[in-house]
Coordinates of C-alpha atoms in Angstrom, one line a residue:
Chain G
X1 CA 7.1 -22.6 22.5
X2 CA 9.8 -23.0 25.7
X3 CA 8.9 -21.6 29.3
X4 CA 10.4 -18.0 29.0
X5 CA 14.0 -17.6 30.0
X6 CA 14.6 -17.6 34.2
X7 CA 16.0 -13.8 33.7
X8 CA 12.8 -13.0 32.1
X9 CA 10.7 -10.3 35.0
X10 CA 8.1 -12.2 35.9
X11 CA 5.4 -9.7 34.8
X12 CA 6.7 -10.3 31.8
X13 CA 6.8 -13.7 31.6
X14 CA 3.2 -13.6 33.1
X15 CA 2.5 -11.5 29.3
X16 CA 4.2 -14.0 27.5
X17 CA 2.5 -16.9 28.4
X18 CA -0.9 -15.5 29.0
X19 CA -0.5 -14.7 25.0
X20 CA 0.6 -18.2 24.3
X21 CA -2.7 -19.3 25.6
X22 CA -4.7 -17.4 24.0
X23 CA -3.4 -18.1 20.6
X24 CA -3.6 -21.7 21.3
X25 CA -7.6 -21.5 22.7
X26 CA -8.9 -19.4 19.5
X27 CA -10.0 -20.5 17.2
X28 CA -11.6 -19.0 13.6
X29 CA -15.3 -20.6 14.4
X30 CA -14.6 -23.4 11.9
X31 CA -15.1 -27.4 13.7
X32 CA -18.7 -25.4 15.1
X33 CA -19.4 -23.9 11.5
X34 CA -18.9 -27.2 10.1
X35 CA -21.3 -29.4 12.7
X36 CA -24.0 -26.7 12.6
X37 CA -23.0 -26.9 8.4
X38 CA -23.2 -30.6 8.2
X39 CA -26.5 -30.8 9.9
X40 CA -28.9 -28.3 9.0
X41 CA -28.1 -28.2 4.6
X42 CA -29.4 -31.7 4.0
X43 CA -32.7 -30.7 5.5
X44 CA -32.5 -26.9 4.2
X45 CA -32.2 -29.0 1.1
X46 CA -34.6 -31.6 1.3
X47 CA -37.6 -28.4 2.4
X48 CA -36.5 -26.9 -0.7
X49 CA -36.7 -29.4 -3.0
X50 CA -40.8 -30.6 -1.7
X51 CA -41.6 -26.8 -1.1
X52 CA -41.5 -27.5 2.6
X53 CA -43.4 -30.5 2.3
X54 CA -41.9 -33.9 3.9
X55 CA -40.1 -35.4 1.9
X56 CA -36.8 -35.1 3.5
X57 CA -35.9 -38.8 4.4
X58 CA -34.2 -40.0 1.5
X59 CA -33.1 -36.4 -0.3
X60 CA -31.6 -35.5 2.4
X61 CA -29.3 -38.6 2.2
X62 CA -28.8 -37.9 -0.9
X63 CA -27.8 -34.2 -1.3
X64 CA -25.6 -35.0 1.6
X65 CA -24.2 -38.0 -0.2
X66 CA -21.3 -38.6 -3.1
X67 CA -23.6 -40.3 -5.0
X68 CA -25.0 -39.0 -8.7
X69 CA -27.9 -36.9 -9.0
X70 CA -30.3 -38.6 -10.2
X71 CA -34.0 -38.2 -11.3
X72 CA -36.7 -35.7 -10.5
X73 CA -34.7 -33.4 -8.1
X74 CA -31.2 -33.8 -10.1
X75 CA -30.8 -30.2 -10.7
X76 CA -31.9 -29.7 -7.3
X77 CA -29.5 -32.6 -5.4
X78 CA -26.4 -31.5 -7.9
X79 CA -26.7 -27.9 -6.5
X80 CA -26.7 -29.0 -2.4
X81 CA -23.9 -31.3 -3.0
X82 CA -22.1 -28.7 -4.4
X83 CA -22.5 -26.6 -1.6
X84 CA -22.0 -29.1 0.8
X85 CA -18.4 -30.0 -1.4
X86 CA -17.6 -26.3 -1.1
X87 CA -18.7 -25.8 2.0
X88 CA -16.5 -28.9 3.4
X89 CA -13.8 -27.1 1.6
X90 CA -14.2 -23.8 2.7
X91 CA -13.5 -25.6 6.6
X92 CA -10.2 -27.3 5.2
X93 CA -9.4 -23.3 3.9
X94 CA -10.2 -21.6 7.0
X95 CA -8.5 -24.5 9.6
X96 CA -5.1 -24.4 7.2
X97 CA -5.0 -20.5 7.2
X98 CA -6.1 -20.9 11.4
X99 CA -2.9 -22.9 12.3
X100 CA -0.9 -20.6 10.0
X101 CA -2.0 -17.7 11.8
X102 CA -1.0 -19.8 15.3
X103 CA 2.0 -20.5 14.2
X104 CA 3.1 -16.6 13.2
X105 CA 1.7 -14.9 16.0
X106 CA 3.4 -18.3 18.1
X107 CA 6.7 -17.8 16.5
X108 CA 6.3 -14.1 17.4
X109 CA 6.6 -14.7 21.4
X110 CA 9.4 -17.3 20.7
X111 CA 10.9 -14.0 18.9
X112 CA 9.8 -11.8 21.1
X113 CA 11.8 -14.5 24.1
X114 CA 15.2 -14.5 22.2
X115 CA 15.0 -10.6 22.3
X116 CA 14.2 -10.2 26.2
X117 CA 18.0 -12.4 26.6
X118 CA 19.4 -9.6 25.0
X119 CA 20.6 -6.3 26.4
X120 CA 17.5 -4.7 26.3
X121 CA 15.9 -3.4 28.7
X122 CA 12.3 -3.4 29.1
X123 CA 10.7 -1.0 31.8
X124 CA 6.7 -1.1 31.4
X125 CA 4.4 -2.6 29.6
X126 CA 4.2 0.4 26.8
X127 CA 8.0 -0.7 25.9
X128 CA 7.2 -4.6 25.8
X129 CA 3.9 -4.0 23.9
X130 CA 5.8 -2.5 21.4
X131 CA 9.1 -4.7 21.1
X132 CA 6.1 -7.4 21.2
X133 CA 4.5 -5.2 17.4
X134 CA 8.0 -5.4 16.1
X135 CA 8.5 -9.2 17.2
X136 CA 5.2 -10.1 15.0
X137 CA 6.0 -7.9 12.4
X138 CA 9.0 -9.7 11.5
X139 CA 8.1 -13.1 11.2
X140 CA 5.0 -11.6 9.9
X141 CA 7.6 -10.4 6.6
X142 CA 8.9 -13.7 6.5
X143 CA 5.7 -15.7 6.4
X144 CA 3.8 -13.5 4.6
X145 CA 5.1 -14.2 0.7
X146 CA 5.0 -17.4 1.1
X147 CA 3.8 -19.7 3.5
X148 CA 0.4 -17.2 4.7
X149 CA 0.2 -16.2 1.0
X150 CA -0.9 -19.7 -0.2
X151 CA -3.2 -20.0 3.1
X152 CA -4.8 -17.0 2.4
X153 CA -5.2 -17.6 -1.6
X154 CA -6.8 -20.5 -0.5
X155 CA -8.5 -19.2 1.6
X156 CA -10.0 -16.4 -0.7
X157 CA -10.7 -18.7 -3.5
X158 CA -13.0 -21.4 -2.1
X159 CA -14.5 -18.7 0.1
X160 CA -15.8 -17.4 -3.7
X161 CA -16.9 -21.0 -4.1
X162 CA -19.4 -21.2 -1.2
X163 CA -20.3 -18.2 -2.0
X164 CA -20.8 -19.2 -5.2
X165 CA -22.9 -22.2 -4.9
X166 CA -24.7 -20.2 -2.0
X167 CA -25.7 -17.3 -5.1
X168 CA -26.8 -20.6 -7.2
X169 CA -28.9 -21.1 -4.3
X170 CA -30.7 -18.4 -3.2
X171 CA -30.8 -18.1 -7.4
X172 CA -33.1 -20.6 -7.4
X173 CA -35.6 -20.1 -4.5
X174 CA -35.6 -16.6 -6.3
X175 CA -37.0 -18.2 -9.6
X176 CA -39.9 -19.8 -7.9
X177 CA -41.0 -16.6 -6.8
X178 CA -40.8 -14.7 -9.0
X179 CA -38.3 -12.4 -8.1
X180 CA -35.2 -10.8 -10.2
X181 CA -32.5 -12.2 -9.4
X182 CA -28.7 -10.9 -10.0
X183 CA -28.0 -13.0 -13.2
X184 CA -31.3 -11.1 -15.0
X185 CA -29.5 -8.1 -13.9
X186 CA -26.5 -8.1 -15.8
X187 CA -28.2 -10.0 -18.3
X188 CA -30.1 -6.7 -18.8
X189 CA -27.1 -4.7 -18.1
X190 CA -24.7 -6.1 -20.6
X191 CA -27.9 -5.8 -23.0
X192 CA -27.5 -2.1 -22.3
X193 CA -24.4 -1.7 -22.6
X194 CA -24.5 -3.2 -26.5
X195 CA -27.7 -0.7 -26.7
X196 CA -25.1 2.4 -25.3
X197 CA -22.5 1.3 -27.4
X198 CA -24.6 1.1 -31.0
X199 CA -26.5 4.6 -29.7
X200 CA -22.9 6.2 -29.2
X201 CA -21.8 4.0 -32.8
X202 CA -24.8 6.2 -34.3
X203 CA -24.2 9.5 -32.9
X204 CA -20.5 8.9 -34.0
X205 CA -18.7 9.5 -30.8
X206 CA -16.9 7.2 -28.3
X207 CA -17.3 8.7 -25.3
X208 CA -20.7 9.2 -23.9
X209 CA -21.0 13.2 -22.4
X210 CA -23.4 15.3 -21.2
X211 CA -22.3 19.3 -19.3
X212 CA -24.4 19.7 -16.4
X213 CA -24.7 23.1 -15.0
X214 CA -21.6 24.1 -13.1
X215 CA -22.5 23.9 -9.3
X216 CA -19.8 25.6 -6.7
X217 CA -19.2 23.7 -3.2
X218 CA -17.2 25.6 -0.5
X219 CA -16.5 22.2 1.3
X220 CA -17.1 18.7 0.3
Chain Q
X1 CA 11.0 -10.0 41.9
X2 CA 9.7 -8.2 44.8
X3 CA 6.9 -8.1 45.9
X4 CA 7.1 -4.1 45.6
X5 CA 8.7 -4.1 42.0
X6 CA 5.0 -7.0 41.4
X7 CA 2.8 -4.1 42.3
X8 CA 4.5 -1.5 40.9
X9 CA 4.6 -3.7 37.5
X10 CA 0.4 -4.0 38.4
X11 CA -0.1 -0.4 39.2
X12 CA 1.7 0.0 35.4
X13 CA -0.4 -2.3 33.9
X14 CA -3.7 -0.4 35.3
X15 CA -2.6 2.8 34.1
X16 CA -2.1 1.5 30.7
X17 CA -6.1 0.4 30.5
X18 CA -6.9 3.1 32.3
X19 CA -5.4 6.0 29.5
X20 CA -6.5 2.9 26.6
X21 CA -10.4 3.8 28.5
X22 CA -9.9 7.8 28.5
X23 CA -8.2 7.5 25.2
X24 CA -11.5 6.2 23.9
X25 CA -13.5 9.3 26.2
X26 CA -11.2 11.6 24.3
X27 CA -12.1 10.7 21.0
X28 CA -15.6 11.0 21.5
X29 CA -15.3 14.7 22.1
X30 CA -13.7 15.4 18.2
X31 CA -17.5 15.4 16.8
X32 CA -18.1 15.9 13.7
X33 CA -14.5 16.1 11.5
X34 CA -14.5 18.5 8.1
X35 CA -12.7 16.7 4.5
X36 CA -12.1 18.3 2.1
X37 CA -12.8 22.0 3.0
X38 CA -10.9 23.9 0.0
X39 CA -13.7 25.0 -2.3
X40 CA -14.3 23.3 -5.7
X41 CA -17.5 23.4 -7.8
X42 CA -18.2 21.0 -10.3
X43 CA -17.3 21.1 -14.2
X44 CA -18.5 18.0 -15.4
X45 CA -20.3 15.3 -14.3
X46 CA -21.3 11.6 -16.5
X47 CA -21.9 8.5 -15.4
X48 CA -20.7 8.1 -11.9
X49 CA -17.5 10.7 -12.3
X50 CA -17.5 14.1 -11.5
X51 CA -14.5 16.2 -12.3
X52 CA -13.6 19.2 -10.1
X53 CA -12.0 22.7 -10.5
X54 CA -10.9 24.5 -7.3
X55 CA -10.1 27.7 -5.9
X56 CA -7.7 29.2 -3.5
X57 CA -9.2 29.6 -0.3
X58 CA -6.3 32.6 -0.5
X59 CA -5.8 35.0 -3.5
X60 CA -2.0 33.7 -4.1
X61 CA 0.6 36.1 -5.4
X62 CA 2.1 33.0 -6.9
X63 CA 2.4 33.2 -10.9
X64 CA 0.6 31.6 -12.2
X65 CA 1.4 28.1 -13.9
X66 CA -0.8 28.4 -17.5
X67 CA -0.8 24.6 -18.5
X68 CA -3.8 23.1 -15.9
X69 CA -3.5 20.4 -14.0
X70 CA -5.3 17.5 -13.9
X71 CA -5.5 15.2 -11.1
X72 CA -6.5 11.4 -11.9
X73 CA -6.2 9.6 -8.5
X74 CA -6.6 6.5 -8.1
X75 CA -9.6 4.7 -8.2
X76 CA -9.3 2.3 -4.8
X77 CA -10.1 5.2 -2.1
X78 CA -11.1 8.4 -2.0
X79 CA -9.8 11.2 -3.7
X80 CA -10.2 14.2 -0.2
X81 CA -7.1 12.2 0.9
X82 CA -5.5 15.1 -1.7
X83 CA -7.4 17.8 1.2
X84 CA -7.6 16.0 4.2
X85 CA -7.6 19.2 6.7
X86 CA -6.0 22.8 5.7
X87 CA -2.7 22.2 6.5
X88 CA -2.2 18.4 4.6
X89 CA -3.9 19.4 1.8
X90 CA -1.1 18.6 -1.5
X91 CA -4.3 21.0 -3.5
X92 CA -4.2 23.9 -1.7
X93 CA -0.4 24.1 -2.0
X94 CA -0.1 23.6 -5.7
X95 CA -3.2 26.7 -5.7
X96 CA -1.3 28.4 -3.7
X97 CA 2.0 28.1 -5.9
X98 CA 0.0 29.8 -8.8
X99 CA -1.5 25.6 -10.3
X100 CA -5.0 25.8 -11.4
X101 CA -5.8 22.2 -10.4
X102 CA -8.6 20.2 -12.0
X103 CA -9.8 16.4 -9.8
X104 CA -11.7 13.8 -11.6
X105 CA -13.9 11.8 -8.5
X106 CA -14.4 8.5 -9.0
X107 CA -17.2 8.0 -7.8
X108 CA -19.1 4.8 -6.0
X109 CA -19.7 2.4 -8.6
X110 CA -22.5 -0.3 -8.2
X111 CA -24.2 -3.1 -9.3
X112 CA -25.1 -1.0 -12.3
X113 CA -20.8 0.1 -13.3
X114 CA -19.6 -4.4 -13.0
X115 CA -19.2 -4.4 -17.0
X116 CA -17.4 -1.4 -16.8
X117 CA -14.1 -2.4 -18.7
X118 CA -10.5 -0.6 -18.2
X119 CA -11.3 1.3 -21.4
X120 CA -13.6 2.2 -19.9
X121 CA -12.3 4.3 -17.6
X122 CA -8.6 5.2 -19.5
X123 CA -10.9 6.2 -23.9
X124 CA -14.0 7.3 -22.4
X125 CA -14.0 9.0 -18.8
X126 CA -10.3 10.0 -18.7
X127 CA -10.1 11.4 -21.9
X128 CA -13.8 12.9 -21.7
X129 CA -12.5 14.5 -18.5
X130 CA -9.4 16.1 -20.9
X131 CA -11.4 17.4 -23.0
X132 CA -13.1 19.0 -21.0
X133 CA -10.8 20.6 -19.1
X134 CA -8.9 21.8 -22.3
X135 CA -11.7 23.4 -22.7
X136 CA -12.8 24.9 -19.6
X137 CA -9.3 26.2 -19.4
X138 CA -9.1 27.6 -22.5
X139 CA -5.7 25.7 -23.1
X140 CA -4.9 22.6 -25.5
X141 CA -3.4 20.1 -23.6
X142 CA -3.1 20.0 -19.1
X143 CA -0.5 18.8 -17.4
X144 CA -2.1 15.1 -15.8
X145 CA -0.8 14.1 -12.3
X146 CA -2.1 10.6 -11.1
X147 CA -1.6 9.4 -8.8
X148 CA -0.7 5.4 -7.7
X149 CA -3.4 3.4 -9.4
X150 CA -4.3 6.8 -10.7
X151 CA -1.0 6.9 -11.9
X152 CA -1.1 3.4 -14.1
X153 CA -3.8 4.7 -16.2
X154 CA -2.6 7.9 -16.8
X155 CA 0.6 6.2 -18.2
X156 CA -2.2 4.5 -20.6
X157 CA -4.0 7.2 -20.9
X158 CA -0.1 9.6 -22.3
X159 CA 0.4 6.3 -24.3
X160 CA -3.7 6.8 -26.1
X161 CA -3.2 10.3 -27.1
X162 CA -0.1 12.4 -26.0
X163 CA -0.8 15.2 -28.2
X164 CA -3.3 16.1 -25.5
X165 CA -1.3 15.8 -22.5
X166 CA 1.8 18.9 -22.1
X167 CA 4.1 17.3 -18.6
X168 CA 3.1 13.5 -17.1
X169 CA 3.5 13.2 -13.0
X170 CA 3.2 10.4 -11.8
X171 CA 3.5 10.2 -7.9
X172 CA 3.4 6.1 -6.3
X173 CA 2.1 4.6 -9.6
X174 CA 3.3 0.9 -9.5
X175 CA 4.4 0.7 -13.7
X176 CA 6.3 -2.7 -13.1
X177 CA 4.3 -4.8 -10.9
X178 CA 6.1 -7.8 -10.6
X179 CA 9.8 -6.8 -8.2
X180 CA 10.9 -9.1 -6.6
X181 CA 9.7 -7.2 -3.2
X182 CA 5.8 -6.2 -4.6
X183 CA 4.4 -7.8 -1.4
X184 CA 0.6 -7.5 -3.6
X185 CA 1.8 -8.8 -6.1
X186 CA 2.6 -11.9 -4.7
X187 CA -0.4 -12.1 -3.0
X188 CA -2.7 -11.7 -6.0
X189 CA -1.2 -15.0 -7.7
X190 CA -3.1 -17.6 -5.3
X191 CA -6.6 -15.5 -6.7
X192 CA -8.6 -17.1 -8.8
X193 CA -10.0 -13.3 -10.0
X194 CA -12.1 -15.0 -12.7
X195 CA -14.3 -16.7 -9.9
X196 CA -13.8 -14.0 -7.9
X197 CA -15.0 -11.8 -10.4
X198 CA -17.9 -13.5 -11.3
X199 CA -18.9 -14.5 -7.8
X200 CA -19.1 -11.0 -6.4
X201 CA -19.8 -8.6 -9.1
X202 CA -17.9 -5.6 -8.2
X203 CA -14.8 -6.1 -5.6
X204 CA -16.1 -4.1 -2.3
X205 CA -14.0 -2.3 -0.8
X206 CA -13.7 -3.7 2.3
X207 CA -11.9 -7.2 0.5
X208 CA -8.8 -5.3 -0.7
X209 CA -8.8 -3.3 2.8
X210 CA -8.3 -6.3 4.5
X211 CA -5.7 -7.1 2.1
X212 CA -3.9 -3.8 2.9
X213 CA -4.0 -4.2 6.3
X214 CA -2.6 -7.5 6.1
X215 CA 0.2 -6.1 5.1
X216 CA 1.4 -4.4 9.0
X217 CA -1.0 -6.2 10.5
X218 CA 0.6 -5.4 13.9
X219 CA 0.8 -2.3 13.5
X220 CA -2.1 -1.2 11.2
X221 CA -4.5 -3.6 13.7
X222 CA -3.0 -3.1 16.7
X223 CA -0.1 -0.6 17.1
X224 CA -2.3 2.0 15.5
X225 CA -4.4 2.0 17.7
X226 CA -2.5 2.3 21.2
X227 CA -0.1 4.9 20.2
X228 CA -3.2 7.0 20.5
X229 CA -2.8 7.0 23.7
X230 CA -0.5 9.4 23.3
X231 CA -1.9 12.0 21.8
X232 CA -4.6 12.0 24.7
X233 CA -4.2 15.6 25.6
X234 CA -4.3 16.5 21.6
X235 CA -7.5 17.2 20.3
X236 CA -6.3 18.3 16.8
X237 CA -4.1 15.2 17.1
X238 CA -7.2 12.5 17.6
X239 CA -8.9 15.0 15.1
X240 CA -6.1 14.0 12.4
X241 CA -6.2 10.9 13.5
X242 CA -9.6 10.8 13.1
X243 CA -10.2 11.6 9.6
X244 CA -7.5 9.5 8.1
X245 CA -9.2 6.8 9.6
X246 CA -12.3 7.7 7.7
X247 CA -10.5 7.9 5.3
X248 CA -8.5 4.8 5.3
X249 CA -11.8 2.9 5.4
X250 CA -13.9 4.7 3.0
X251 CA -13.5 2.7 -0.4
X252 CA -15.5 2.3 -3.1
X253 CA -16.3 -1.2 -4.2
X254 CA -14.0 -2.4 -8.2
X255 CA -16.0 -2.5 -11.0
X256 CA -15.6 -6.4 -11.5
X257 CA -14.3 -6.5 -14.8
X258 CA -11.9 -2.9 -14.7
X259 CA -10.5 -4.6 -11.7
X260 CA -9.9 -8.7 -13.9
X261 CA -8.7 -6.8 -16.3
X262 CA -6.2 -4.9 -13.8
X263 CA -5.4 -7.6 -12.1
X264 CA -4.7 -10.2 -14.9
X265 CA -3.3 -7.9 -17.4
X266 CA -1.4 -5.5 -15.5
X267 CA -0.8 -7.1 -12.2
X268 CA -0.5 -10.9 -13.2
X269 CA 0.6 -10.9 -16.9
X270 CA 2.7 -7.1 -16.1
X271 CA 1.3 -6.4 -20.3
X272 CA 2.0 -2.2 -19.2
X273 CA 5.5 -2.9 -19.2
X274 CA 5.4 -6.0 -21.7
X275 CA 4.5 -4.3 -24.4
X276 CA 1.6 -6.4 -24.7
X277 CA -1.3 -4.0 -23.0
X278 CA -4.2 -3.2 -25.2
X279 CA -7.1 -1.7 -24.6
X280 CA -9.7 -2.6 -26.9
X281 CA -7.9 -2.6 -30.8
X282 CA -5.8 0.5 -29.2
X283 CA -2.0 -0.9 -28.1
X284 CA -0.5 1.0 -25.6
X285 CA 2.7 1.5 -25.7
X286 CA 4.4 3.4 -22.8
X287 CA 7.2 4.9 -25.6
X288 CA 4.7 6.8 -27.2
X289 CA 5.6 9.0 -23.8
X290 CA 7.5 11.7 -25.2
X291 CA 6.3 14.4 -23.0
X292 CA 7.9 15.4 -19.7
X293 CA 7.3 13.2 -16.7
X294 CA 8.1 13.7 -13.8
X295 CA 8.1 10.0 -11.5
X296 CA 7.6 10.9 -7.6
X297 CA 7.6 7.8 -5.2
X298 CA 8.5 7.3 -1.7
X299 CA 11.2 5.1 -0.9
X300 CA 9.3 3.5 2.1
X301 CA 6.4 2.7 0.7
X302 CA 5.3 -0.6 2.4
X303 CA 1.6 -1.0 -0.4
X304 CA 3.7 -0.4 -4.0
X305 CA 7.6 0.1 -3.6
X306 CA 10.8 2.0 -5.0
X307 CA 11.2 -0.6 -7.1
X308 CA 8.1 -0.5 -9.4
X309 CA 7.6 3.0 -9.5
X310 CA 12.0 3.7 -11.0
X311 CA 10.9 1.1 -13.6
X312 CA 9.0 4.0 -15.7
X313 CA 12.3 5.5 -16.6
X314 CA 13.2 2.9 -18.3
X315 CA 10.2 2.0 -20.6
X316 CA 8.9 6.0 -20.9
X317 CA 10.4 7.5 -24.5
X318 CA 10.7 10.6 -22.9
X319 CA 14.2 12.1 -23.3
X320 CA 13.3 14.9 -20.4
X321 CA 12.5 12.1 -17.9
X322 CA 13.1 13.1 -13.4
X323 CA 12.2 12.1 -10.5
X324 CA 12.3 12.5 -6.8
X325 CA 12.2 10.2 -3.8
X326 CA 10.3 10.6 -1.2
X327 CA 11.6 9.3 2.3
X328 CA 8.8 8.9 3.2
X329 CA 5.4 5.7 3.0
X330 CA 2.8 5.4 1.0
X331 CA 0.5 8.1 2.6
X332 CA 2.5 10.5 4.1
X333 CA 4.0 11.6 1.0
X334 CA 0.8 13.3 1.5
X335 CA -0.1 13.7 4.3
X336 CA 3.3 14.1 6.5
X337 CA 5.6 17.5 7.5
X338 CA 7.6 17.1 5.7
X339 CA 5.8 16.6 1.9
X340 CA 3.7 19.3 2.8
X341 CA 6.9 21.7 2.5
X342 CA 8.8 18.8 0.1
X343 CA 6.2 17.8 -2.2
X344 CA 4.5 20.5 -3.9
X345 CA 7.6 22.9 -4.1
X346 CA 9.0 20.0 -6.1
X347 CA 6.0 19.0 -8.6
X348 CA 5.9 23.4 -9.1
X349 CA 9.1 24.1 -9.4
X350 CA 10.1 21.0 -11.9
X351 CA 6.4 22.2 -14.4
X352 CA 7.5 26.2 -14.4
X353 CA 10.5 24.8 -16.1
X354 CA 8.5 23.2 -18.7
X355 CA 5.9 26.0 -18.3
X356 CA 4.8 27.4 -21.8
X357 CA 2.2 29.8 -23.0
X358 CA -0.3 27.5 -23.6
X359 CA -2.7 27.6 -27.1
X360 CA -5.6 29.7 -27.0
X361 CA -9.0 28.0 -27.9
X362 CA -12.2 29.5 -28.0
X363 CA -14.0 28.2 -25.4
X364 CA -16.3 25.2 -26.8

């Protein structure tokens, strides 16, 4: 990004440079999150599989490795390997999303600089701010249907995949402790729907209707 | 730049931040804000759905419109947008012009609702509410007014049960989801909605809010709040802002299976206008909509582009199609000053021309 034009008032140039530095330094927290997870996940996997005792070394290595899961702990290993892979994909998608956002913000500042070189007069910070908003929305509108859409979808899908793997791990823990799981509740839910439909069919009507005594309220 | 000029700019910046701090203080003094104060009563409930009938706060002198009006709001936000405050209430305006107004409140879906399908909402709940309004109002038909996604559901209903609908009004309703300027459709193309629903169950309201905010991120995440400084000394304006803020973020979760079907069948596959939509065994054919149709949409709508709504004219079977293009946005059509003057007046004028004596039915 080029420096503000020499004709740009100093206070505006200072503000633009400050915004540019802020954007360039900002991060969506990918690196630190990644580093923590790569260290913590295999250890957690080892703890879970071994019921808290000290198996860990070999299991932790296998959980983080790309070898096919084998042996008595095969099912657990596979869950953790999938979780780690999903986290990697999520970190990549987050990094790409971060790059796209930064590009948009830098482009918006450049667009702002170009606007300042026109006849447009800026007399106070509020006018500068409103012009920056206008420039930001124009730049974003160009990126929104394509570049931003692709990065956003990739991030959303990666986040869903990661959460799905997390849920599987949590359900494993719950089953070990004989706690109800979402999968079990879903099964019950489906069974209730089928029963309800069967009952309504037997009663010869489609919608379930219940009439309650009317209750008048004066306000929400 | 001279030192004096630099000092002046620094003072200007300082005043800017001080004004921001004062705005926050002013907001904290606003207190509780009442929303949706038009009197109403519950006339029917089933599962999470509540059917309300509204009453005019003051006795109206306007001649009564015989056919009762049932409002089918979207599930994505809460329906009290239509009754936000006394001077910003489509419902009050319709009541004062002689309409008998009912409204479906879809409630707040939870995990027990995740397997509800699109057909549950149209053939079960909406149908039950229409039947209840007919019984309650001793009318064999209703005027159905659908808002946004609620309008899409209303179209499905009107095509399924045309005999129950005297008039159909759609407001900011997406019909053709694949017009070139539909950004939300574009964004949905890459989303694996099956995995999303499988993983989340119900789709969180916060997730949809994030998408809506992202449509205009600079304005909606920043400028909207900065603009509050312009109303620092206007407690009423601050109160109105807080009311809107409440509505914007009060977003129910979407029942998972319903959302999956809506996004896949309507948005991605555009089945409604392709003529391939089926709810259960029932085909949805928009040509069966032969009752009068009034299509109201907003020219500056960034959520439902006018092109998505205008398309309705090409697909319905009615010979009595009218439209009104409101010169505002998706939300302004309900809460702006211009909307209060124009929208209810046009709706009621259109209805009066088509009003006829409702066939009396014995009360159930």
